[in-house]
Amino acid sequence: MSFLSVRALSKHYGPVTALDAVSLDVRQNSRTAIVGPSGSGKSTLLRIIAGFEPAASGTVQLNDEVLVDGPNAVPAHQRGIGIVSQDGALFPHLSIADNIAFGLHRRLPDRDKRVRDLMALIGLDHAMLDRRPHQLSGGQQQRVALARALARQPRLMLLDEPFSSLDTGLREQMRQAVTQILGTAGITSVLVTHDQAEALSFADQVALIRNGRLVQRGTPEEVYFRPADRQTALFLGEAVILPARLNNGTATTALGVFPTNQRASSGAAEILLRPEQITLCAPVAGQPQLEIEHAAFSGANWTLQLRLIDQPNHPPLHLRVSGIDMPPAGSRVGLAINGFAHVLGQDQVAA
Amino acid sequence: MTQAQLSAASLLHDPVGRAPLRLRPQRRLFSPVVMAALLVSLVSLVPLGFVMWVAVDAGWDTVVRLVFRARVGEFLLNTLLLELLAVPLCIALAVTLAWITERSDLPGTALWRAVAVAPLAIPAFVHSYGWISAVPSLHGLPGAVLVSVLAYSPFLYLPVAAQLRRLDPALENAAASLGKTPAAIFALVVLPQLRLAICGGALLVGLHLLAEYGLFAMIRFDTFATAIVDQFQSSYNSPVANLLGGVLVLCCIGLLALEAIIRGRERYARVGSGAAKTASRHRLGRGMPMALGFVILFAALALGVPLLTVVRWLWSGGLAVWPVAEVGTAFGQTLALAFGGGILAAVIAAPAAWLAVRAPGRLQRVIEACHFYVGSLPGVVVALALVTITVRIMLPLYQTYATLLIAYVLLFLPRAVTALRASLAQAPVELEWAAMALGRSPWQTIWQVTARLAAPGIAAGIALVALGITNELTATLMLSPNGTRTLATQFWIKTSELDYAAAAPYALMMIVLSLPLSLLLYTRAQRASVR
């Protein structure tokens, strides 16, 4: 049974469609990531769930209570939904302690103790309670924003690109900390992000949104290895996409014949291989051979440009591989494929 | 989180004991804010509607008979000459002052900046009073040009100096590396970038020249404004005054159109990213005495003459001209009107400012244009419109403080909208959302977050309107209820009786009241340009 249920939600800004009949289910105590390029409507969806914007049509239910029904909605302040936004949105005129206590009732008996407990939970020193938001680093501000939202024990926590204004290293660390804190508190959460790596590592359900339409949803592994269409495949990570002929569970491509994950299909289609599935090997007779035209080193990986020797008209293949003993440019190599090739569907929404 | 913490949490967010949530309609065709802003816009259109009504009501023959006269032609010529002489002189003076204070190595920058802005704290008619006392023979066009250039130069100095501070020195360095002399760089690179600031400031000066009554009446120079007030005082509600008001509005519209054409649509902002460096200052070298002489001369003419006159009259009048009770009453009344009007203007401007920040759009731009145009109307026209309307359809409001305050609000609406708009931008909508997600109702949010963060800007807006009201003479003379004694009207009555000594205490009190408000305006302008 779903805890948060979004049904056929639509929203327009003048002639622009921001959301087009989006439906989404979120289980209790789960983490969902809504991922999409900027302008895809993902933040609009979040703002409608939070109650900051009205919808044109569709419903939102939380724990069987109707929050949005077309243009009718429960005001944001009555929903009991917490939110952490991109820059934290801490009140600049209040101290850290007052920011965290902002949502607590004034006469709550153990107000101060709760604020201190929350500071401990987010791993900040009590000495910071009297500081102002501008005296904290970006990561610390985000932690305070999380504590402020947690103070009210929200039924649902919305995270609106909360890590995107942080440095790369800090982002990773904050993501882990937040994931752990939310898990400890047992709060259902929905993260909105344009960073696919963030979405895949944070969530146990990933929902892809593009041009206001929900394109695909599933576990991170599902959406990564079995994306619905070409655009989704490219958005979620590096991809080798090849034209293929399907026949009885195999795909015949310029790089060879691979097993696919779709037995039923046949005919022309595109297949997806993730770079992780491909390894270089010594050239094998009877298999397509490639020549390394160019190899660029970037630390953990090599980016190779490969030419198919038997098919001079085939466009060169770009491949990111890891390895310590890379053959020099000009060498001939073969490719070994692990796992299944995924058959891509037609693009569902034009870019 | 522990079980104890969870139970404590249930105190404030109890899923069992909580009242069931109720859906409310969120979309309305016109929100109350839009309705309020539309209402204000409608009221702001009243003076324009009045002018049109006057022309239609009088009929074409009357218009021809009363407007196409040699006397009106004389006003038109006077106005034209005044604009053509005073505005360019004002630009030259302000750009020179701004260059000296911002881009030269003349010591005492802070002092000279203050000197350049300070004439703002002296009402225009007190400038006039100072000059008439110092040079009794001064009158007509030369006097009008001299005094108005000195009195209104800060309107140009403020934007030009701010723009000069913002200019990217990289452009000037690039021009120098391409072989241009410093003089050529100023003409080819610096001056074009000042165009927007000069246009805006010149428009403000031009509109003040059209609207000003006290300054020109005292220096005996006939303009539309002086003629209208004279007509009005001899027989109020006269068609002549109303029609002249119509011609004056046409002049204002012409000026606005001219400025829009000259301003153009080109881009003058910096192209490229990254923070601009501050410009280096030019060495004056042997030009130093000349620059110093220039600013001292300006200080002497624009500040020395009026201030010394006030002091001289105070001295010659002695303590006898200090009717403490009367001056105190006038001071209190002015203070009450100024801040009452300021607060009222802030409240009335709030819907339009809120829309501009939170919900910009086509309707919002129309609303904002209504709020802004009315501020460029002369006080005489707004006063004429309100007198006629109250007399004809709302007699109980005629000559009441309510009508006077409405006039003030209309005249200074742009100041209030501008200040509020900027201050609302200090309270991003994300903070309002955060407050609502933390359980505050929309009204609580506005009060506890938005208003709290916007407070300094709102206060500045109130102060700016208060400064305008303190120095406002024309509408106050025409609209104030019997028994009103503001500093400006009392000063005017005394000088009209040629009792310059008795007028001095009122002039002094006006300056005392204006000085801190001007200072506030100046420091805010400084801070804004530093950012």
Short mmCIF file of C-alpha atoms in Angstrom, two decimals, chain B residues 190-437:
data_model
loop_
_atom_site.label_atom_id
_atom_site.label_comp_id
_atom_site.label_asym_id
_atom_site.label_seq_id
_atom_site.Cartn_x
_atom_site.Cartn_y
_atom_site.Cartn_z
CA VAL B 190 32.88 56.63 -19.65
CA LEU B 191 30.21 59.08 -20.78
CA PRO B 192 28.24 56.58 -22.89
CA GLN B 193 28.07 54.27 -19.91
CA LEU B 194 26.63 57.08 -17.81
CA ARG B 195 23.81 57.60 -20.29
CA LEU B 196 21.13 55.70 -18.38
CA ALA B 197 21.99 57.40 -15.10
CA ILE B 198 22.02 60.82 -16.76
CA CYS B 199 18.72 60.16 -18.55
CA GLY B 200 17.01 59.05 -15.34
CA GLY B 201 18.36 61.95 -13.31
CA ALA B 202 17.66 64.52 -16.04
CA LEU B 203 14.06 63.31 -16.28
CA LEU B 204 13.66 63.78 -12.54
CA VAL B 205 15.11 67.31 -12.73
CA GLY B 206 12.96 68.14 -15.75
CA LEU B 207 9.79 66.98 -14.00
CA HIS B 208 10.69 68.98 -10.90
CA LEU B 209 11.19 72.08 -13.04
CA LEU B 210 7.69 71.59 -14.44
CA ALA B 211 6.09 70.92 -11.08
CA GLU B 212 7.88 73.41 -8.83
CA TYR B 213 5.86 76.30 -7.57
CA GLY B 214 7.56 77.81 -4.49
CA LEU B 215 11.02 78.24 -5.98
CA PHE B 216 9.81 80.08 -9.08
CA ALA B 217 7.07 82.09 -7.36
CA MET B 218 9.62 83.53 -4.95
CA ILE B 219 12.14 84.37 -7.67
CA ARG B 220 9.34 85.92 -9.78
CA PHE B 221 9.51 83.62 -12.77
CA ASP B 222 6.21 82.65 -14.38
CA THR B 223 5.67 78.98 -15.21
CA PHE B 224 2.53 76.90 -15.60
CA ALA B 225 2.74 75.83 -11.97
CA THR B 226 2.89 79.39 -10.62
CA ALA B 227 0.12 80.51 -12.96
CA ILE B 228 -2.12 77.62 -11.91
CA VAL B 229 -1.66 78.30 -8.21
CA ASP B 230 -2.30 82.03 -8.75
CA GLN B 231 -5.48 81.25 -10.69
CA PHE B 232 -6.56 78.74 -8.09
CA GLN B 233 -6.05 81.18 -5.23
CA SER B 234 -8.01 83.94 -6.93
CA SER B 235 -10.93 81.70 -7.84
CA TYR B 236 -10.74 78.03 -7.07
CA ASN B 237 -12.23 75.58 -9.53
CA SER B 238 -11.62 77.99 -12.37
CA PRO B 239 -11.57 76.46 -15.86
CA VAL B 240 -8.40 78.43 -16.62
CA ALA B 241 -6.45 76.70 -13.84
CA ASN B 242 -7.84 73.32 -14.86
CA LEU B 243 -6.96 73.80 -18.53
CA LEU B 244 -3.48 75.06 -17.70
CA GLY B 245 -3.15 71.91 -15.60
CA GLY B 246 -3.99 69.94 -18.72
CA VAL B 247 -1.26 71.70 -20.70
CA LEU B 248 1.19 71.04 -17.87
CA VAL B 249 0.34 67.32 -17.95
CA LEU B 250 0.96 67.34 -21.70
CA CYS B 251 4.40 68.86 -21.01
CA CYS B 252 5.13 66.09 -18.49
CA ILE B 253 4.08 63.40 -20.97
CA GLY B 254 6.28 65.04 -23.62
CA LEU B 255 9.23 64.94 -21.24
CA LEU B 256 8.62 61.29 -20.37
CA ALA B 257 8.43 60.39 -24.05
CA LEU B 258 11.58 62.36 -24.84
CA GLU B 259 13.49 60.57 -22.11
CA ALA B 260 12.26 57.19 -23.32
CA ILE B 261 13.48 58.00 -26.84
CA ILE B 262 16.90 59.25 -25.73
CA ARG B 263 17.38 56.39 -23.29
CA GLY B 264 16.93 53.87 -26.07
CA ARG B 265 17.11 50.15 -25.67
CA GLU B 266 20.80 49.46 -25.97
CA ARG B 267 22.71 47.39 -23.53
CA TYR B 268 25.17 49.24 -21.33
CA ALA B 269 25.72 46.72 -18.58
CA ARG B 270 28.99 44.87 -18.39
CA VAL B 271 29.31 42.03 -20.80
CA GLY B 272 31.06 39.06 -19.28
CA SER B 273 31.21 37.50 -15.89
CA GLY B 274 33.21 37.91 -12.72
CA ALA B 275 33.22 40.74 -10.24
CA ALA B 276 34.35 44.11 -11.52
CA LYS B 277 37.37 45.68 -9.92
CA THR B 278 37.17 49.17 -8.48
CA ALA B 279 38.53 51.85 -10.74
CA SER B 280 41.74 53.64 -9.98
CA ARG B 281 41.56 57.36 -9.32
CA HIS B 282 43.06 59.89 -11.71
CA ARG B 283 45.84 62.10 -10.42
CA LEU B 284 44.72 65.70 -10.56
CA GLY B 285 48.26 67.09 -10.27
CA ARG B 286 48.22 70.75 -11.19
CA GLY B 287 44.46 70.57 -11.68
CA MET B 288 44.04 70.00 -7.96
CA PRO B 289 43.46 73.68 -7.00
CA MET B 290 40.89 74.00 -9.76
CA ALA B 291 38.97 70.92 -8.63
CA LEU B 292 39.15 72.04 -5.02
CA GLY B 293 37.97 75.51 -6.02
CA PHE B 294 35.06 73.98 -7.93
CA VAL B 295 33.72 71.92 -5.06
CA ILE B 296 34.20 74.77 -2.60
CA LEU B 297 32.36 77.14 -4.92
CA PHE B 298 29.54 74.62 -5.24
CA ALA B 299 29.37 74.23 -1.47
CA ALA B 300 29.28 78.00 -1.05
CA LEU B 301 26.51 78.53 -3.60
CA ALA B 302 24.32 75.51 -2.94
CA LEU B 303 24.73 75.24 0.83
CA GLY B 304 26.43 78.42 2.04
CA VAL B 305 23.94 80.89 0.56
CA PRO B 306 20.73 79.31 1.90
CA LEU B 307 22.21 78.29 5.25
CA LEU B 308 23.89 81.65 5.86
CA THR B 309 20.68 83.44 4.94
CA VAL B 310 18.73 81.40 7.46
CA VAL B 311 21.35 82.04 10.12
CA ARG B 312 21.51 85.74 9.24
CA TRP B 313 17.74 86.16 9.51
CA LEU B 314 17.68 84.18 12.74
CA TRP B 315 20.43 86.39 14.12
CA SER B 316 18.87 89.69 13.02
CA GLY B 317 15.44 88.61 14.23
CA GLY B 318 16.90 87.52 17.53
CA LEU B 319 14.99 85.34 19.92
CA ALA B 320 11.89 87.42 19.27
CA VAL B 321 11.12 85.61 16.01
CA TRP B 322 11.11 82.27 17.81
CA PRO B 323 7.47 81.87 18.70
CA VAL B 324 8.34 78.52 20.26
CA ALA B 325 4.75 77.35 20.58
CA GLU B 326 3.89 78.11 16.95
CA VAL B 327 7.05 76.62 15.53
CA GLY B 328 6.57 73.61 17.77
CA THR B 329 3.00 73.13 16.55
CA ALA B 330 4.09 73.39 12.92
CA PHE B 331 6.94 70.97 13.57
CA GLY B 332 4.60 68.48 15.21
CA GLN B 333 2.03 68.76 12.44
CA THR B 334 4.66 68.33 9.76
CA LEU B 335 6.09 65.31 11.56
CA ALA B 336 2.64 63.75 11.92
CA LEU B 337 1.69 64.37 8.28
CA ALA B 338 5.09 63.24 7.01
CA PHE B 339 5.16 59.95 8.87
CA GLY B 340 1.41 59.36 8.65
CA GLY B 341 1.69 59.84 4.89
CA GLY B 342 4.83 57.71 4.78
CA ILE B 343 3.23 54.78 6.57
CA LEU B 344 0.05 55.10 4.52
CA ALA B 345 2.08 55.17 1.29
CA ALA B 346 3.97 52.05 2.36
CA VAL B 347 0.72 50.21 3.07
CA ILE B 348 -0.88 51.35 -0.18
CA ALA B 349 2.22 50.55 -2.25
CA ALA B 350 2.58 47.09 -0.70
CA PRO B 351 0.28 45.13 -3.05
CA ALA B 352 1.97 46.45 -6.20
CA ALA B 353 5.44 45.89 -4.73
CA TRP B 354 4.50 42.36 -3.68
CA LEU B 355 3.21 41.56 -7.16
CA ALA B 356 6.36 42.95 -8.75
CA VAL B 357 8.56 40.60 -6.70
CA ARG B 358 6.37 37.52 -6.38
CA ALA B 359 4.08 37.46 -9.38
CA PRO B 360 5.49 39.54 -12.25
CA GLY B 361 3.48 39.48 -15.44
CA ARG B 362 1.65 41.59 -17.96
CA LEU B 363 -1.11 42.80 -15.62
CA GLN B 364 1.50 43.50 -12.95
CA ARG B 365 3.48 45.70 -15.37
CA VAL B 366 0.36 47.73 -16.16
CA ILE B 367 -0.34 48.11 -12.45
CA GLU B 368 3.23 49.21 -11.80
CA ALA B 369 3.12 51.72 -14.66
CA CYS B 370 0.00 53.27 -13.07
CA HIS B 371 1.79 53.53 -9.74
CA PHE B 372 4.79 55.20 -11.34
CA TYR B 373 3.19 57.64 -13.76
CA VAL B 374 1.25 59.41 -11.01
CA GLY B 375 4.48 60.31 -9.23
CA SER B 376 5.63 62.27 -12.25
CA LEU B 377 2.53 64.47 -12.17
CA PRO B 378 3.01 67.94 -10.67
CA GLY B 379 1.54 68.49 -7.22
CA VAL B 380 -0.65 71.26 -8.61
CA VAL B 381 -2.40 68.88 -11.00
CA VAL B 382 -3.02 66.22 -8.37
CA ALA B 383 -4.29 68.90 -6.01
CA LEU B 384 -6.56 70.44 -8.67
CA ALA B 385 -8.01 67.02 -9.46
CA LEU B 386 -8.68 66.20 -5.81
CA VAL B 387 -10.21 69.64 -5.13
CA THR B 388 -12.57 69.37 -8.09
CA ILE B 389 -13.58 65.81 -7.31
CA THR B 390 -14.16 66.40 -3.61
CA VAL B 391 -16.14 69.58 -4.29
CA ARG B 392 -18.28 67.97 -6.96
CA ILE B 393 -18.95 64.49 -5.70
CA MET B 394 -17.47 64.01 -2.23
CA LEU B 395 -17.95 67.31 -0.48
CA PRO B 396 -17.47 65.92 3.04
CA LEU B 397 -13.89 65.07 2.02
CA TYR B 398 -13.13 68.58 0.75
CA GLN B 399 -10.29 70.20 2.69
CA THR B 400 -9.78 67.27 5.01
CA TYR B 401 -6.62 65.56 6.12
CA ALA B 402 -7.84 62.45 4.34
CA THR B 403 -7.71 64.20 0.97
CA LEU B 404 -4.35 65.78 1.77
CA LEU B 405 -2.91 62.37 2.68
CA ILE B 406 -4.29 60.85 -0.51
CA ALA B 407 -2.52 63.58 -2.49
CA TYR B 408 0.75 62.86 -0.66
CA VAL B 409 0.42 59.14 -1.25
CA LEU B 410 -0.23 59.66 -4.98
CA LEU B 411 2.67 62.09 -5.36
CA PHE B 412 5.19 59.86 -3.62
CA LEU B 413 3.83 56.45 -4.62
CA PRO B 414 6.86 55.61 -6.85
CA ARG B 415 9.29 56.15 -3.95
CA ALA B 416 7.26 53.81 -1.76
CA VAL B 417 6.90 51.12 -4.46
CA THR B 418 10.61 51.23 -5.32
CA ALA B 419 11.73 50.93 -1.70
CA LEU B 420 9.23 48.18 -0.88
CA ARG B 421 10.06 46.24 -4.01
CA ALA B 422 13.74 46.23 -3.11
CA SER B 423 13.03 45.30 0.51
CA LEU B 424 10.70 42.43 -0.43
CA ALA B 425 13.52 41.03 -2.54
CA GLN B 426 15.38 40.62 0.77
CA ALA B 427 12.81 38.04 1.82
CA PRO B 428 13.03 35.24 -0.75
CA VAL B 429 9.92 33.16 -1.30
CA GLU B 430 11.87 30.06 -0.18
CA LEU B 431 11.92 31.48 3.35
CA GLU B 432 8.15 31.94 3.27
CA TRP B 433 7.80 28.36 2.08
CA ALA B 434 10.09 27.16 4.85
CA ALA B 435 7.96 28.97 7.44
CA MET B 436 4.76 27.47 6.07
CA ALA B 437 6.27 23.98 5.95
#
